[in-house]
Amino acid sequence: MIPLIFLTSLFALPAGTFGARTDVVPVSGQTISLLRRNQSPRDATEWGALAKSQRDNLIAKYGSPKIQKRNTGYNLIVDQLDDSSYYGSLAIGTPAVSFDIKLDTGSSDLWVAGSSCGTLCGSSPTYNPSSSSTFHNLSTPFNIQYGSGSAGGYVAQDTVQMAGFSVSSQSFAVVDVVSTDALISPVSGLLGLAWQSIATSGQMPLWQTLASGNAWDSALFAVQLTRYKNDSTAQQLEPGGVLNMGYTNSSLYTGSIDYIDIPGTPSYWYIPLTSMTVQGNSVSIASGTTAAIDTGTTNIAGPASSIEAIYAQIPNSQPATGEWEGYYSFPCSTTVNVEVSFGGATWSISPADFTVAQTSSTECIGAFFEASIGIGTPSWIFGDAFLKNVYSVFRYNPPSIGFANLSSIAIAENGAGGSVPSATIGISASVTNTSDAPRGHALSVPLSTLLFLAFSAVFLL
């Protein structure tokens, strides 16, 4: 605000101070000296940003009204039970009620425990359809089977919000029957992040609705997961990383993102697995082998012959028994180094992630286990034991998966502790740089916006 005394002093200045007309008339033939303004100190980048802003404003003013503003958002993740599971949050209904939901790139259905679930859902919060004015029951049965459990109920529609984005009439399942231990409080459901073609409900997944509807600046989402498995002081719930929607966060990775195209019709997020080394020795991978990249799987599954070949490189390892059937044990004193490639760069798996558990003073269980996968599906499943080592990007078009090395900022979050994110209604999609934004997750403000604010400030003085 300009002081009043300064405004008063302006009226005492001589006429013509501000270029106003005076009674002085130039004589014919007399020259008038002109004042040449100094060149603006703005550089080419600033002028370019201003030009872009003017062009964008013109297009918005005279262009088609169908153009939709796109945005970005993020959802904070929670690490549950020493890297066993990772969940985020979303909100359903009108008024919106928030829920914690497991993030699963290995399936495509969104489901949440309904109020009729009763004791089967334990102490997990439940969704009450009668409390939402926008709820619509499609009256379609829903039943889904996972490797670790099942869920059943019916398909419905309601408004769903996540990371600041809102989708009206989003289809999801209201579950009233779940298998034992399918839900561990505070988790109330699961968000499938794979493609519609494998959705049990047949409905389009939330992420695909947003990507195909041009709701995001970039048609992709990205995941960074933290590691607490090797932290003896870790609590049951710890900060788990972040889900970026519509953008990649360059503060969380270094170098470039290595994209590998999905080799067929998008279904699972799967890519070719081309090579693997254990302790520096090559493990044979058959031509045409593919691997699904699955945030909903804790460890890494593969064909029995390949898993046997992996542990053959680790002296004194052997098949485990009892509850650990399908896994292998190995000496805890052995540091195991694994590297894999999906046709591009080579990625290392931390020895800390290779160890699942310690079963005795000398014996540990490895993260790679045998699994007989169905025909027509990827023969390998790479879960969180791998994903904790990279920044992962899931791209809508062209359908592909990208990996990049984690930055020092991302690595520093492993075992760092801190407050655990709680279920929220959603973070604004258009403004994510708030005082509550976690380190490394702030969204930068475009230069054109800064110029606009600077010009506006001058006029408001």
Coordinates of C-alpha atoms in Angstrom, one line a residue, residues 13-419:
L13 CA 5.0 18.6 -8.2
P14 CA 5.3 21.0 -11.2
A15 CA 3.0 20.5 -14.2
G16 CA 4.4 18.2 -16.8
T17 CA 6.1 16.0 -14.3
F18 CA 4.1 13.0 -15.5
G19 CA 4.0 14.0 -19.2
A20 CA 0.8 16.0 -18.9
R21 CA 0.0 18.7 -21.5
T22 CA 1.4 22.3 -20.7
D23 CA 1.0 25.7 -22.3
V24 CA 4.5 25.5 -23.9
V25 CA 4.1 25.2 -27.7
P26 CA 7.2 24.3 -29.7
V27 CA 8.3 26.8 -32.4
S28 CA 8.0 25.7 -36.0
G29 CA 11.2 23.9 -37.0
Q30 CA 12.4 23.4 -33.5
T31 CA 13.4 19.9 -32.5
I32 CA 12.1 18.1 -29.4
S33 CA 14.5 15.7 -27.6
L34 CA 13.1 12.3 -27.0
L35 CA 13.8 10.2 -23.9
R36 CA 15.0 6.7 -24.8
R37 CA 14.0 4.1 -22.3
N38 CA 16.7 1.7 -21.1
Q39 CA 16.4 -1.9 -22.4
S40 CA 14.5 -4.2 -20.1
P41 CA 16.8 -6.6 -18.2
R42 CA 14.6 -9.6 -19.0
D43 CA 16.3 -12.4 -20.8
A44 CA 15.0 -14.6 -23.7
T45 CA 13.6 -17.1 -21.3
E46 CA 11.4 -14.5 -19.5
W47 CA 10.3 -13.0 -22.8
G48 CA 9.5 -16.5 -24.0
A49 CA 7.4 -17.3 -20.9
L50 CA 5.5 -14.0 -21.3
A51 CA 4.9 -14.8 -25.0
K52 CA 3.6 -18.2 -24.1
S53 CA 1.3 -16.7 -21.5
Q54 CA -0.1 -14.3 -24.0
R55 CA -0.7 -17.1 -26.5
D56 CA -2.4 -19.3 -24.0
N57 CA -4.6 -16.5 -22.9
L58 CA -5.6 -15.8 -26.5
I59 CA -6.4 -19.4 -27.2
A60 CA -8.4 -19.6 -24.0
K61 CA -10.3 -16.4 -25.0
Y62 CA -11.1 -17.3 -28.7
G63 CA -10.6 -21.0 -28.9
S64 CA -12.9 -23.9 -28.4
P65 CA -14.7 -24.0 -25.1
K66 CA -14.3 -27.8 -25.0
I67 CA -10.6 -27.5 -24.1
Q68 CA -10.3 -28.8 -20.5
K69 CA -7.7 -27.5 -18.0
R70 CA -5.4 -30.4 -17.0
N71 CA -3.6 -30.7 -13.7
T72 CA -1.4 -32.8 -11.5
G73 CA -1.7 -34.2 -7.9
Y74 CA -0.1 -36.5 -5.5
N75 CA -1.2 -39.0 -2.8
L76 CA 1.0 -39.8 0.1
I77 CA 1.6 -43.5 0.8
V78 CA 1.8 -45.5 4.0
D79 CA 4.2 -48.4 4.5
Q80 CA 2.4 -51.1 6.4
L81 CA 4.1 -53.9 8.4
D82 CA 7.7 -53.6 7.3
D83 CA 7.2 -53.1 3.6
S84 CA 4.5 -55.9 3.4
S85 CA 1.9 -53.6 1.9
Y86 CA 1.6 -50.0 0.7
Y87 CA -1.6 -48.0 0.8
G88 CA -2.9 -44.5 -0.1
S89 CA -6.3 -42.8 0.4
L90 CA -9.3 -41.6 -1.5
A91 CA -12.8 -40.3 -0.8
I92 CA -16.2 -41.6 -1.9
G93 CA -19.7 -40.2 -1.9
T94 CA -21.5 -36.9 -1.2
P95 CA -20.6 -35.8 1.3
A96 CA -17.2 -37.3 0.8
V97 CA -15.9 -39.8 3.2
S98 CA -12.2 -40.8 3.1
F99 CA -10.8 -44.3 3.2
D100 CA -7.3 -45.9 3.2
I101 CA -6.9 -48.3 0.2
K102 CA -4.2 -50.6 -0.9
L103 CA -2.5 -49.6 -4.1
D104 CA -2.3 -52.4 -6.6
T105 CA -0.9 -52.2 -10.2
G106 CA -1.5 -55.9 -10.5
S107 CA -5.3 -55.7 -10.7
S108 CA -7.9 -53.3 -12.1
D109 CA -10.9 -53.1 -9.7
L110 CA -11.6 -50.5 -7.0
W111 CA -13.5 -52.0 -4.1
V112 CA -14.2 -50.8 -0.6
A113 CA -15.7 -52.5 2.5
G114 CA -19.4 -51.7 2.8
S115 CA -21.3 -51.1 6.0
S116 CA -23.0 -54.5 5.7
C117 CA -19.6 -56.3 5.9
G118 CA -19.9 -56.6 9.7
T119 CA -17.3 -58.5 11.6
L120 CA -15.7 -59.9 8.4
C121 CA -14.1 -56.5 7.8
G122 CA -12.8 -56.3 11.4
S123 CA -12.1 -52.8 12.6
S124 CA -11.6 -51.3 9.1
P125 CA -13.8 -48.2 8.4
T126 CA -16.7 -49.0 6.0
Y127 CA -18.6 -47.2 3.3
N128 CA -22.3 -46.6 4.0
P129 CA -24.2 -46.2 0.6
S130 CA -27.3 -44.7 2.3
S131 CA -25.2 -41.8 3.5
S132 CA -24.3 -40.6 0.0
S133 CA -26.7 -38.6 -2.1
T134 CA -24.8 -39.6 -5.3
F135 CA -24.7 -43.3 -4.8
H136 CA -26.2 -45.5 -7.5
N137 CA -26.4 -49.3 -7.2
L138 CA -25.7 -51.1 -10.6
S139 CA -27.0 -54.3 -9.0
T140 CA -24.2 -56.3 -10.7
P141 CA -22.6 -59.1 -8.6
F142 CA -18.8 -58.7 -7.9
N143 CA -16.4 -61.5 -6.9
I144 CA -12.6 -61.3 -7.1
Q145 CA -9.9 -63.8 -6.2
Y146 CA -6.4 -62.8 -5.3
G147 CA -3.4 -65.0 -4.4
S148 CA -3.8 -63.9 -0.8
G149 CA -7.6 -63.7 -0.4
S150 CA -10.9 -62.8 -2.0
A151 CA -13.7 -60.3 -1.9
G152 CA -17.4 -60.2 -2.9
G153 CA -20.2 -57.8 -3.2
Y154 CA -21.9 -55.7 -5.9
V155 CA -20.9 -53.0 -8.4
A156 CA -22.1 -49.4 -7.8
Q157 CA -21.3 -45.9 -8.8
D158 CA -20.5 -42.8 -6.8
T159 CA -18.3 -39.7 -6.8
V160 CA -14.7 -40.7 -6.1
Q161 CA -11.9 -38.2 -5.2
M162 CA -8.2 -38.8 -5.1
A163 CA -5.2 -36.5 -5.2
G164 CA -7.4 -33.5 -5.8
F165 CA -9.2 -35.1 -8.8
S166 CA -12.9 -35.8 -8.7
V167 CA -14.7 -38.3 -10.9
S168 CA -18.5 -38.5 -10.8
S169 CA -20.3 -41.8 -11.4
Q170 CA -17.0 -43.8 -11.0
S171 CA -17.7 -47.5 -10.9
F172 CA -16.4 -49.5 -8.0
A173 CA -17.5 -52.5 -5.8
V174 CA -19.1 -52.4 -2.4
V175 CA -17.8 -55.5 -0.6
D176 CA -19.8 -57.3 2.1
V177 CA -17.8 -60.5 2.1
V178 CA -14.0 -60.8 2.4
S179 CA -11.6 -63.6 3.3
T180 CA -9.8 -63.7 6.6
D181 CA -7.0 -61.1 6.9
A182 CA -7.9 -59.6 3.5
L183 CA -8.2 -56.3 5.3
I184 CA -5.8 -55.1 7.9
S185 CA -7.0 -51.9 9.7
P186 CA -7.0 -49.1 8.8
V187 CA -7.2 -50.3 5.2
S188 CA -10.8 -50.4 3.9
G189 CA -10.3 -51.6 0.3
L190 CA -8.1 -51.8 -2.7
L191 CA -7.4 -49.6 -5.7
G192 CA -6.6 -51.5 -8.9
L193 CA -4.2 -49.5 -11.1
A194 CA -3.9 -51.9 -14.0
W195 CA -6.0 -51.8 -17.3
Q196 CA -9.7 -52.1 -17.8
S197 CA -9.2 -55.3 -19.9
I198 CA -8.6 -57.4 -16.8
A199 CA -11.1 -55.7 -14.5
T200 CA -13.3 -58.3 -12.9
S201 CA -16.2 -55.8 -12.9
G202 CA -15.6 -54.9 -16.5
Q203 CA -15.6 -51.2 -15.4
M204 CA -12.9 -48.6 -16.3
P205 CA -10.4 -48.1 -13.4
L206 CA -10.2 -44.7 -11.8
W207 CA -6.7 -43.9 -13.1
Q208 CA -7.7 -44.8 -16.7
T209 CA -10.7 -42.6 -16.5
L210 CA -8.5 -39.7 -15.6
A211 CA -5.8 -40.5 -18.1
S212 CA -8.1 -41.1 -21.1
G213 CA -10.2 -38.0 -20.1
N214 CA -7.2 -35.6 -20.4
A215 CA -7.5 -34.7 -16.7
W216 CA -3.7 -35.0 -16.2
D217 CA -0.9 -32.8 -17.6
S218 CA 0.8 -36.0 -18.6
A219 CA -1.1 -39.3 -19.1
L220 CA 0.8 -41.2 -16.5
F221 CA 1.3 -41.9 -12.8
A222 CA 4.5 -42.7 -10.9
V223 CA 5.4 -44.4 -7.6
Q224 CA 8.2 -44.1 -5.1
L225 CA 8.2 -46.6 -2.2
T226 CA 10.2 -46.4 1.0
R227 CA 12.1 -49.2 2.8
Y228 CA 11.7 -50.0 6.5
K229 CA 12.4 -53.8 6.4
N230 CA 15.9 -53.4 7.7
D231 CA 15.0 -50.9 10.4
S232 CA 14.7 -52.6 13.8
T233 CA 12.8 -49.6 15.2
A234 CA 10.2 -49.5 12.5
Q235 CA 6.6 -49.2 13.6
Q236 CA 3.6 -51.0 12.1
L237 CA 2.8 -47.9 10.0
E238 CA 5.5 -45.7 8.5
P239 CA 5.7 -43.0 5.7
G240 CA 5.6 -45.1 2.5
G241 CA 6.5 -42.7 -0.3
V242 CA 4.2 -41.0 -2.9
L243 CA 1.9 -41.7 -5.8
N244 CA 2.3 -38.9 -8.4
M245 CA -0.6 -38.4 -10.7
G246 CA -0.2 -36.6 -14.0
Y247 CA 3.5 -35.9 -13.7
T248 CA 6.9 -37.2 -12.7
N249 CA 8.6 -35.6 -9.7
S250 CA 12.2 -34.9 -10.8
S251 CA 13.3 -34.4 -7.2
L252 CA 12.8 -38.1 -6.6
Y253 CA 15.0 -39.5 -9.4
T254 CA 18.2 -38.9 -11.2
G255 CA 19.1 -39.2 -14.8
S256 CA 16.5 -40.1 -17.4
I257 CA 13.5 -42.4 -17.2
D258 CA 14.0 -45.6 -19.2
Y259 CA 10.7 -46.5 -20.8
I260 CA 9.9 -50.0 -22.1
D261 CA 6.7 -50.5 -24.1
I262 CA 4.1 -53.1 -23.1
P263 CA 4.7 -55.8 -25.8
G264 CA 1.0 -56.5 -26.6
T265 CA -2.5 -55.4 -25.6
P266 CA -2.5 -53.5 -22.3
S267 CA -3.8 -55.7 -19.5
Y268 CA -1.4 -56.1 -16.7
W269 CA 1.5 -53.7 -16.5
Y270 CA 4.0 -56.1 -18.0
I271 CA 7.2 -55.8 -20.0
P272 CA 9.9 -58.2 -21.3
L273 CA 12.4 -59.6 -18.8
T274 CA 15.6 -60.0 -20.8
S275 CA 18.4 -60.7 -18.3
M276 CA 19.3 -61.4 -14.7
T277 CA 22.5 -61.8 -12.8
V278 CA 23.0 -63.2 -9.2
Q279 CA 26.4 -62.7 -7.5
G280 CA 27.6 -61.6 -10.9
N281 CA 26.6 -64.8 -12.6
S282 CA 24.0 -64.9 -15.4
V283 CA 20.7 -66.7 -14.8
S284 CA 19.1 -68.0 -18.0
I285 CA 16.0 -66.2 -19.1
A286 CA 14.0 -67.7 -22.0
S287 CA 13.2 -65.6 -25.0
G288 CA 9.8 -64.0 -24.8
T289 CA 9.7 -64.0 -21.0
T290 CA 7.6 -61.2 -19.6
A291 CA 7.2 -59.8 -16.1
A292 CA 4.3 -57.9 -14.4
I293 CA 5.3 -54.9 -12.3
D294 CA 3.0 -55.1 -9.3
T295 CA 2.9 -52.8 -6.3
G296 CA 0.4 -55.1 -4.7
T297 CA 2.9 -58.0 -4.4
T298 CA 5.5 -57.8 -1.6
N299 CA 8.2 -60.0 -3.1
I300 CA 9.2 -61.5 -6.5
A301 CA 7.7 -64.6 -8.1
G302 CA 9.0 -66.7 -11.0
P303 CA 9.0 -70.2 -12.6
A304 CA 10.4 -73.0 -10.4
S305 CA 13.3 -73.7 -12.7
S306 CA 14.4 -70.1 -12.7
I307 CA 14.1 -69.7 -9.0
E308 CA 16.2 -72.8 -8.5
A309 CA 18.8 -71.3 -10.8
I310 CA 18.9 -68.1 -8.8
Y311 CA 19.6 -69.9 -5.5
A312 CA 22.2 -72.2 -7.2
Q313 CA 24.4 -69.1 -7.3
I314 CA 24.1 -68.7 -3.5
P315 CA 26.2 -71.3 -1.6
N316 CA 24.4 -73.3 1.1
S317 CA 20.9 -72.2 0.1
Q318 CA 18.1 -74.7 0.0
P319 CA 14.3 -75.0 -0.4
A320 CA 12.4 -73.9 2.6
T321 CA 9.6 -76.0 4.2
G322 CA 6.4 -75.6 6.1
E323 CA 4.8 -72.1 5.8
W324 CA 7.8 -71.1 3.7
E325 CA 7.2 -73.7 1.0
G326 CA 8.1 -72.3 -2.4
Y327 CA 10.7 -70.0 -0.9
Y328 CA 14.4 -70.7 -0.3
S329 CA 16.6 -70.2 2.7
F330 CA 20.2 -69.0 2.6
P331 CA 22.9 -68.0 5.1
C332 CA 22.2 -64.6 6.6
S333 CA 25.9 -63.9 6.5
T334 CA 25.8 -63.9 2.7
T335 CA 25.3 -60.5 0.9
V336 CA 23.2 -61.3 -2.2
N337 CA 23.5 -59.0 -5.2
V338 CA 20.9 -59.2 -8.0
E339 CA 20.6 -57.2 -11.2
V340 CA 17.9 -57.3 -13.8
S341 CA 17.2 -55.8 -17.2
F342 CA 13.9 -55.4 -19.0
G343 CA 15.5 -54.6 -22.4
G344 CA 17.0 -51.3 -21.5
A345 CA 19.1 -50.3 -18.4
T346 CA 20.2 -52.6 -15.7
W347 CA 18.6 -52.3 -12.2
S348 CA 20.0 -53.5 -8.9
I349 CA 18.0 -55.0 -6.1
S350 CA 19.3 -54.0 -2.6
P351 CA 20.6 -57.0 -0.5
A352 CA 18.2 -55.6 2.2
D353 CA 15.3 -56.2 -0.1
F354 CA 16.5 -59.7 -1.0
T355 CA 16.0 -60.8 2.6
V356 CA 12.4 -61.4 3.6
A357 CA 12.9 -62.7 7.1
Q358 CA 15.3 -64.3 9.5
T359 CA 14.2 -67.8 10.6
S360 CA 17.1 -68.6 12.9
S361 CA 20.4 -67.2 14.1
T362 CA 22.0 -68.1 10.8
E363 CA 19.2 -68.7 8.2
C364 CA 17.3 -66.1 6.2
I365 CA 14.5 -66.4 3.6
G366 CA 15.0 -64.9 0.1
A367 CA 12.6 -62.7 -1.7
F368 CA 12.4 -64.7 -4.9
F369 CA 9.9 -67.6 -4.7
E370 CA 8.3 -70.2 -6.9
A371 CA 4.9 -69.6 -8.4
S372 CA 3.0 -71.3 -11.1
I373 CA 1.4 -68.5 -13.1
G374 CA -1.6 -69.1 -15.4
I375 CA -1.4 -69.5 -19.1
G376 CA -1.5 -66.1 -21.0
T377 CA -0.2 -64.1 -18.0
P378 CA 3.4 -62.9 -17.3
S379 CA 5.6 -65.7 -15.9
W380 CA 7.3 -63.3 -13.5
I381 CA 5.8 -60.9 -10.9
F382 CA 8.1 -58.2 -9.7
G383 CA 6.7 -56.6 -6.5
D384 CA 7.9 -54.2 -3.9
A385 CA 11.2 -55.9 -3.2
F386 CA 12.2 -54.6 -6.7
L387 CA 10.1 -51.4 -6.8
K388 CA 11.7 -50.0 -3.6
N389 CA 14.9 -49.6 -5.6
V390 CA 13.6 -47.4 -8.5
Y391 CA 11.3 -44.6 -9.3
S392 CA 8.5 -46.3 -11.4
V393 CA 6.4 -44.6 -14.1
F394 CA 3.2 -46.1 -15.6
R395 CA 2.4 -44.4 -18.9
Y396 CA -1.0 -44.5 -20.6
N397 CA 0.1 -43.6 -24.1
P398 CA 2.1 -45.2 -25.5
P399 CA 1.4 -48.0 -22.9
S400 CA 4.8 -48.5 -21.2
I401 CA 6.6 -48.7 -17.9
G402 CA 9.6 -46.5 -17.0
F403 CA 12.2 -46.8 -14.4
A404 CA 14.8 -44.3 -13.1
N405 CA 17.4 -44.3 -10.3
L406 CA 16.3 -42.9 -7.0
S407 CA 17.6 -39.5 -6.0
S408 CA 19.4 -38.8 -2.7
I409 CA 16.1 -37.1 -1.5
A410 CA 14.1 -40.3 -2.1
I411 CA 16.8 -42.6 -0.6
A412 CA 17.0 -40.4 2.5
E413 CA 13.3 -41.2 3.2
N414 CA 14.1 -44.9 3.8
G415 CA 13.9 -45.5 7.5
A416 CA 13.6 -41.8 8.2
G417 CA 10.4 -42.1 10.2
G418 CA 8.0 -39.2 10.6
S419 CA 4.3 -38.7 10.8

